[in-house]
PDB file of C-alpha atoms in Angstrom:
ATOM      1  CA  ILE A 228      99.367 -81.119  12.476  1.00  0.00           C
ATOM      2  CA  TYR A 229     100.921 -84.405  13.543  1.00  0.00           C
ATOM      3  CA  THR A 230     102.236 -84.880  17.122  1.00  0.00           C
ATOM      4  CA  LEU A 231     104.651 -87.503  18.166  1.00  0.00           C
ATOM      5  CA  SER A 232     105.515 -88.398  21.714  1.00  0.00           C
ATOM      6  CA  LEU A 233     107.511 -91.303  22.544  1.00  0.00           C
ATOM      7  CA  HIS A 234     107.473 -90.626  26.305  1.00  0.00           C
ATOM      8  CA  ASP A 235     104.112 -92.574  26.543  1.00  0.00           C
ATOM      9  CA  ALA A 236     105.397 -95.516  24.544  1.00  0.00           C
ATOM     10  CA  LEU A 237     108.425 -95.699  26.837  1.00  0.00           C
ATOM     11  CA  PRO A 238     107.386 -94.701  30.402  1.00  0.00           C
ATOM     12  CA  ILE A 239     110.579 -95.902  32.187  1.00  0.00           C
ATOM     13  CA  SER A 240     112.750 -93.674  29.931  1.00  0.00           C
ATOM     14  CA  ILE A 241     114.913 -90.939  31.210  1.00  0.00           C
ATOM     15  CA  TRP A 242     114.227 -89.104  27.840  1.00  0.00           C
ATOM     16  CA  LYS A 243     111.032 -87.180  26.619  1.00  0.00           C
ATOM     17  CA  ILE A 244     110.956 -87.026  23.077  1.00  0.00           C
ATOM     18  CA  GLY A 245     108.261 -85.438  20.716  1.00  0.00           C
ATOM     19  CA  GLY A 246     107.366 -82.704  18.413  1.00  0.00           C
ATOM     20  CA  TYR A 247     104.987 -81.741  15.616  1.00  0.00           C
ATOM     21  CA  ALA A 248     104.930 -80.992  11.881  1.00  0.00           C
ATOM     22  CA  GLY A 249     102.566 -79.185   9.741  1.00  0.00           C
ATOM     23  CA  VAL A 250     101.865 -77.683   6.218  1.00  0.00           C
ATOM     24  CA  SER A 251      99.530 -74.637   5.743  1.00  0.00           C
ATOM     25  CA  ILE A 252      98.298 -73.229   2.622  1.00  0.00           C
ATOM     26  CA  SER A 253      96.419 -69.882   2.151  1.00  0.00           C
ATOM     27  CA  GLN A 254      95.182 -67.823  -0.834  1.00  0.00           C
ATOM     28  CA  THR A 255      93.344 -64.483  -0.909  1.00  0.00           C
ATOM     29  CA  ALA A 256      91.643 -62.756  -3.698  1.00  0.00           C
ATOM     30  CA  GLY A 257      90.401 -59.083  -3.633  1.00  0.00           C
ATOM     31  CA  ASP A 258      88.852 -58.617  -7.327  1.00  0.00           C
ATOM     32  CA  GLN A 259      85.940 -56.454  -6.037  1.00  0.00           C
ATOM     33  CA  GLY A 260      87.673 -55.022  -2.890  1.00  0.00           C
ATOM     34  CA  ALA A 261      89.012 -51.710  -2.061  1.00  0.00           C
ATOM     35  CA  PRO A 262      91.561 -50.160  -4.459  1.00  0.00           C
ATOM     36  CA  GLY A 263      95.161 -51.284  -3.682  1.00  0.00           C
ATOM     37  CA  GLY A 264      94.347 -54.853  -2.715  1.00  0.00           C
ATOM     38  CA  THR A 265      96.211 -57.687  -4.401  1.00  0.00           C
ATOM     39  CA  LYS A 266      95.959 -61.490  -4.802  1.00  0.00           C
ATOM     40  CA  ARG A 267      98.010 -63.516  -2.570  1.00  0.00           C
ATOM     41  CA  CYS A 268      98.996 -67.197  -2.326  1.00  0.00           C
ATOM     42  CA  SER A 269     101.220 -68.540   0.401  1.00  0.00           C
ATOM     43  CA  PHE A 270     102.441 -71.916   2.035  1.00  0.00           C
ATOM     44  CA  LEU A 271     104.398 -72.548   5.383  1.00  0.00           C
ATOM     45  CA  VAL A 272     105.880 -75.838   6.429  1.00  0.00           C
ATOM     46  CA  SER A 273     107.019 -75.995  10.079  1.00  0.00           C
ATOM     47  CA  SER A 274     108.053 -78.302  12.783  1.00  0.00           C
ATOM     48  CA  ASN A 275     109.258 -78.550  16.241  1.00  0.00           C
ATOM     49  CA  ALA A 276     111.119 -81.359  18.003  1.00  0.00           C
ATOM     50  CA  TYR A 277     112.208 -81.759  21.599  1.00  0.00           C
ATOM     51  CA  ALA A 278     114.398 -84.298  23.384  1.00  0.00           C
ATOM     52  CA  ASN A 279     114.523 -83.729  27.086  1.00  0.00           C
ATOM     53  CA  TYR A 280     116.742 -85.686  29.732  1.00  0.00           C
ATOM     54  CA  LYS A 281     116.338 -86.115  33.416  1.00  0.00           C
ATOM     55  CA  LYS A 282     118.215 -88.422  35.800  1.00  0.00           C
ATOM     56  CA  GLY A 283     119.439 -87.707  39.166  1.00  0.00           C
ATOM     57  CA  LYS A 284     120.359 -84.266  39.500  1.00  0.00           C
ATOM     58  CA  MET A 285     121.065 -83.688  35.689  1.00  0.00           C
ATOM     59  CA  MET A 286     118.656 -82.015  33.358  1.00  0.00           C
ATOM     60  CA  TRP A 287     119.118 -81.486  29.653  1.00  0.00           C
ATOM     61  CA  ASP A 288     116.388 -79.918  27.472  1.00  0.00           C
ATOM     62  CA  ASN A 289     116.871 -79.735  23.799  1.00  0.00           C
ATOM     63  CA  ASN A 290     114.621 -78.042  21.205  1.00  0.00           C
ATOM     64  CA  LEU A 291     114.627 -77.652  17.330  1.00  0.00           C
ATOM     65  CA  ASP A 292     112.389 -75.128  15.504  1.00  0.00           C
ATOM     66  CA  VAL A 293     111.996 -75.246  11.703  1.00  0.00           C
ATOM     67  CA  LYS A 294     109.855 -73.083   9.563  1.00  0.00           C
ATOM     68  CA  TRP A 295     110.200 -72.232   5.775  1.00  0.00           C
ATOM     69  CA  GLY A 296     107.428 -70.405   3.654  1.00  0.00           C
ATOM     70  CA  MET A 297     106.804 -68.428   0.673  1.00  0.00           C
ATOM     71  CA  VAL A 298     104.228 -65.943  -0.476  1.00  0.00           C
ATOM     72  CA  ALA A 299     103.271 -64.649  -4.066  1.00  0.00           C
ATOM     73  CA  ASN A 300     101.899 -61.174  -4.231  1.00  0.00           C
ATOM     74  CA  GLY A 301      99.951 -60.871  -7.510  1.00  0.00           C
ATOM     75  CA  LEU A 302      99.427 -63.156 -10.403  1.00  0.00           C
ATOM     76  CA  VAL A 303     101.404 -66.273 -10.732  1.00  0.00           C
ATOM     77  CA  ARG A 304      99.680 -67.847 -13.819  1.00  0.00           C
ATOM     78  CA  LYS A 305     102.611 -67.204 -16.164  1.00  0.00           C
ATOM     79  CA  GLN A 306     106.080 -68.833 -15.537  1.00  0.00           C
ATOM     80  CA  ALA A 307     107.790 -65.402 -15.425  1.00  0.00           C
ATOM     81  CA  LEU A 308     105.421 -63.836 -13.162  1.00  0.00           C
ATOM     82  CA  ALA A 309     105.685 -66.909 -10.959  1.00  0.00           C
ATOM     83  CA  ARG A 310     109.376 -66.672 -10.661  1.00  0.00           C
ATOM     84  CA  ARG A 311     109.297 -62.970  -9.947  1.00  0.00           C
ATOM     85  CA  ASN A 312     106.453 -62.772  -7.442  1.00  0.00           C
ATOM     86  CA  PHE A 313     107.067 -66.086  -5.323  1.00  0.00           C
ATOM     87  CA  GLN A 314     109.294 -64.665  -2.433  1.00  0.00           C
ATOM     88  CA  LYS A 315     110.392 -66.334   0.742  1.00  0.00           C
ATOM     89  CA  ASN A 316     108.684 -64.860   3.845  1.00  0.00           C
ATOM     90  CA  ILE A 317     109.831 -67.068   6.556  1.00  0.00           C
ATOM     91  CA  ASP A 318     112.979 -69.029   7.070  1.00  0.00           C
ATOM     92  CA  ILE A 319     114.032 -70.157  10.531  1.00  0.00           C
ATOM     93  CA  LEU A 320     116.335 -72.754  11.571  1.00  0.00           C
ATOM     94  CA  SER A 321     116.707 -72.586  15.631  1.00  0.00           C
ATOM     95  CA  PHE A 322     118.250 -75.040  18.051  1.00  0.00           C
ATOM     96  CA  LYS A 323     118.298 -74.336  21.818  1.00  0.00           C
ATOM     97  CA  SER A 324     119.839 -76.582  24.489  1.00  0.00           C
ATOM     98  CA  ASN A 325     119.689 -76.001  28.275  1.00  0.00           C
ATOM     99  CA  LEU A 326     122.045 -78.332  30.440  1.00  0.00           C
ATOM    100  CA  GLY A 327     121.482 -78.022  34.103  1.00  0.00           C
ATOM    101  CA  TYR A 328     122.434 -79.406  37.557  1.00  0.00           C
ATOM    102  CA  ALA A 329     120.012 -79.405  40.377  1.00  0.00           C
ATOM    103  CA  LEU A 330     120.550 -76.968  43.399  1.00  0.00           C
ATOM    104  CA  THR A 331     117.161 -77.896  44.876  1.00  0.00           C
ATOM    105  CA  ASP A 332     114.240 -79.729  43.316  1.00  0.00           C
ATOM    106  CA  LYS A 333     112.976 -76.979  41.327  1.00  0.00           C
ATOM    107  CA  LEU A 334     116.291 -74.845  40.725  1.00  0.00           C
ATOM    108  CA  TYR A 335     119.075 -75.722  38.564  1.00  0.00           C
ATOM    109  CA  ALA A 336     122.526 -74.163  37.931  1.00  0.00           C
ATOM    110  CA  SER A 337     122.558 -74.256  34.140  1.00  0.00           C
ATOM    111  CA  LEU A 338     124.232 -73.239  30.765  1.00  0.00           C
ATOM    112  CA  LYS A 339     121.923 -72.399  27.672  1.00  0.00           C
ATOM    113  CA  VAL A 340     123.338 -72.474  24.122  1.00  0.00           C
ATOM    114  CA  GLY A 341     121.384 -71.335  20.941  1.00  0.00           C
ATOM    115  CA  PHE A 342     121.957 -71.511  17.391  1.00  0.00           C
ATOM    116  CA  GLU A 343     119.955 -69.689  14.729  1.00  0.00           C
ATOM    117  CA  SER A 344     120.161 -69.350  10.916  1.00  0.00           C
ATOM    118  CA  GLN A 345     118.204 -69.897   7.704  1.00  0.00           C
ATOM    119  CA  PHE A 346     117.905 -72.930   5.186  1.00  0.00           C
ATOM    120  CA  THR A 347     117.980 -70.790   1.922  1.00  0.00           C
ATOM    121  CA  PRO A 348     119.295 -67.628   0.539  1.00  0.00           C
ATOM    122  CA  SER A 349     117.267 -64.459   1.013  1.00  0.00           C
ATOM    123  CA  TYR A 350     117.072 -61.835  -1.649  1.00  0.00           C
ATOM    124  CA  ASP A 351     116.345 -58.118  -2.268  1.00  0.00           C
ATOM    125  CA  TYR A 352     113.839 -58.037  -5.005  1.00  0.00           C
ATOM    126  CA  SER A 353     113.569 -54.110  -5.028  1.00  0.00           C
ATOM    127  CA  LEU A 354     115.821 -53.365  -7.990  1.00  0.00           C
ATOM    128  CA  THR A 355     114.268 -54.172 -11.424  1.00  0.00           C
ATOM    129  CA  ASP A 356     115.863 -54.135 -14.865  1.00  0.00           C
ATOM    130  CA  THR A 357     113.204 -52.451 -16.944  1.00  0.00           C
ATOM    131  CA  SER A 358     115.187 -52.228 -20.302  1.00  0.00           C
ATOM    132  CA  ASN A 359     114.381 -55.761 -21.549  1.00  0.00           C
ATOM    133  CA  GLY A 360     111.779 -56.645 -19.144  1.00  0.00           C
ATOM    134  CA  GLY A 361     114.147 -58.444 -16.787  1.00  0.00           C
ATOM    135  CA  TYR A 362     113.910 -58.855 -13.173  1.00  0.00           C
ATOM    136  CA  ARG A 363     116.888 -59.062 -10.736  1.00  0.00           C
ATOM    137  CA  LYS A 364     117.249 -60.438  -7.287  1.00  0.00           C
ATOM    138  CA  TYR A 365     120.352 -59.626  -5.087  1.00  0.00           C
ATOM    139  CA  THR A 366     121.411 -62.035  -2.540  1.00  0.00           C
ATOM    140  CA  VAL A 367     121.485 -60.434   0.911  1.00  0.00           C
ATOM    141  CA  SER A 368     121.987 -63.678   3.166  1.00  0.00           C
ATOM    142  CA  LYS A 369     122.604 -67.251   2.897  1.00  0.00           C
ATOM    143  CA  PHE A 370     122.729 -70.218   5.181  1.00  0.00           C
ATOM    144  CA  ALA A 371     124.838 -69.629   8.261  1.00  0.00           C
ATOM    145  CA  ALA A 372     125.520 -66.045   6.695  1.00  0.00           C
ATOM    146  CA  PRO A 373     124.398 -64.888   9.276  1.00  0.00           C
ATOM    147  CA  ALA A 374     124.456 -67.483  11.980  1.00  0.00           C
ATOM    148  CA  ILE A 375     123.809 -66.536  15.608  1.00  0.00           C
ATOM    149  CA  LEU A 376     125.334 -68.292  18.425  1.00  0.00           C
ATOM    150  CA  THR A 377     124.204 -67.507  22.083  1.00  0.00           C
ATOM    151  CA  ILE A 378     125.687 -68.690  25.286  1.00  0.00           C
ATOM    152  CA  ALA A 379     124.445 -67.777  28.607  1.00  0.00           C
ATOM    153  CA  PRO A 380     125.169 -69.278  32.221  1.00  0.00           C
ATOM    154  CA  GLY A 381     122.298 -68.866  34.578  1.00  0.00           C
ATOM    155  CA  ILE A 382     119.586 -70.476  36.902  1.00  0.00           C
ATOM    156  CA  THR A 383     116.667 -72.436  35.521  1.00  0.00           C
ATOM    157  CA  TYR A 384     113.449 -72.539  37.532  1.00  0.00           C
ATOM    158  CA  LYS A 385     111.493 -75.731  36.547  1.00  0.00           C
ATOM    159  CA  PRO A 386     108.612 -76.547  38.926  1.00  0.00           C
ATOM    160  CA  VAL A 387     106.963 -78.956  36.344  1.00  0.00           C
ATOM    161  CA  ASP A 388     107.883 -80.680  32.925  1.00  0.00           C
ATOM    162  CA  TYR A 389     106.093 -78.220  30.727  1.00  0.00           C
ATOM    163  CA  PHE A 390     107.202 -74.980  32.387  1.00  0.00           C
ATOM    164  CA  THR A 391     110.772 -73.705  32.178  1.00  0.00           C
ATOM    165  CA  LEU A 392     111.954 -70.184  33.469  1.00  0.00           C
ATOM    166  CA  PHE A 393     115.569 -69.220  32.610  1.00  0.00           C
ATOM    167  CA  PHE A 394     117.415 -66.275  34.142  1.00  0.00           C
ATOM    168  CA  SER A 395     120.885 -65.134  33.315  1.00  0.00           C
ATOM    169  CA  PRO A 396     122.768 -62.279  34.590  1.00  0.00           C
ATOM    170  CA  ILE A 397     125.251 -62.194  31.838  1.00  0.00           C
ATOM    171  CA  GLY A 398     125.281 -63.725  28.198  1.00  0.00           C
ATOM    172  CA  GLY A 399     127.265 -63.811  25.053  1.00  0.00           C
ATOM    173  CA  LYS A 400     125.886 -63.409  21.517  1.00  0.00           C
ATOM    174  CA  MET A 401     128.038 -63.813  18.512  1.00  0.00           C
ATOM    175  CA  THR A 402     126.991 -63.439  14.807  1.00  0.00           C
ATOM    176  CA  PHE A 403     129.010 -65.051  12.103  1.00  0.00           C
ATOM    177  CA  VAL A 404     128.983 -63.955   8.590  1.00  0.00           C
ATOM    178  CA  SER A 405     130.640 -65.965   5.801  1.00  0.00           C
ATOM    179  CA  GLY A 406     130.974 -65.213   2.051  1.00  0.00           C
ATOM    180  CA  ASP A 407     129.940 -62.091   0.055  1.00  0.00           C
ATOM    181  CA  GLN A 408     127.153 -60.224   1.516  1.00  0.00           C
ATOM    182  CA  ASP A 409     127.367 -56.787  -0.209  1.00  0.00           C
ATOM    183  CA  GLY A 410     124.573 -57.576  -2.888  1.00  0.00           C
ATOM    184  CA  ARG A 411     127.120 -58.372  -5.679  1.00  0.00           C
ATOM    185  CA  ASP A 412     125.553 -61.789  -6.004  1.00  0.00           C
ATOM    186  CA  THR A 413     122.848 -61.361  -8.393  1.00  0.00           C
ATOM    187  CA  THR A 414     120.286 -63.648 -10.379  1.00  0.00           C
ATOM    188  CA  THR A 415     118.726 -62.346 -13.310  1.00  0.00           C
ATOM    189  CA  LEU A 416     115.169 -64.070 -14.007  1.00  0.00           C
TER     190      LEU A 416
END
């Protein structure tokens, strides 16, 4: 895991910028284990970045969280099996922003906005065409289909830079879907 913090390099800056990025790979095998065990191989790429602003009575915190990973259940030695067995297990694109105006030294009247979606399509692998050994995956979601937008006014309690508590009595959550999402978009492997 690599961590970057520009705040230490720029001590007079009104921005605090930082983040991390990481890659993890895992493999399990259960040849002599209990019945029902399968071999698994997976990988995960993840990163998080933040850019926080504070000057006078204004505060603006921004956070970007990104994760994408795949898992293979069973053998992947043959090309046909690898295409069939490697499946996405996590895909997150999340951006959150909180803009505030100081009421006291620790309380801010604020507005929080969030956006969440995914990078790549998600598939339903449950239907298999067994007539010729073919395998089908059905698209169930894509980038920005769905996309979730949240907006909430509220109060932010921030006693120190590394702790934030947001309270909102009311908020809006909108889910956007574009394109064909009824399963007719198929790919045969």
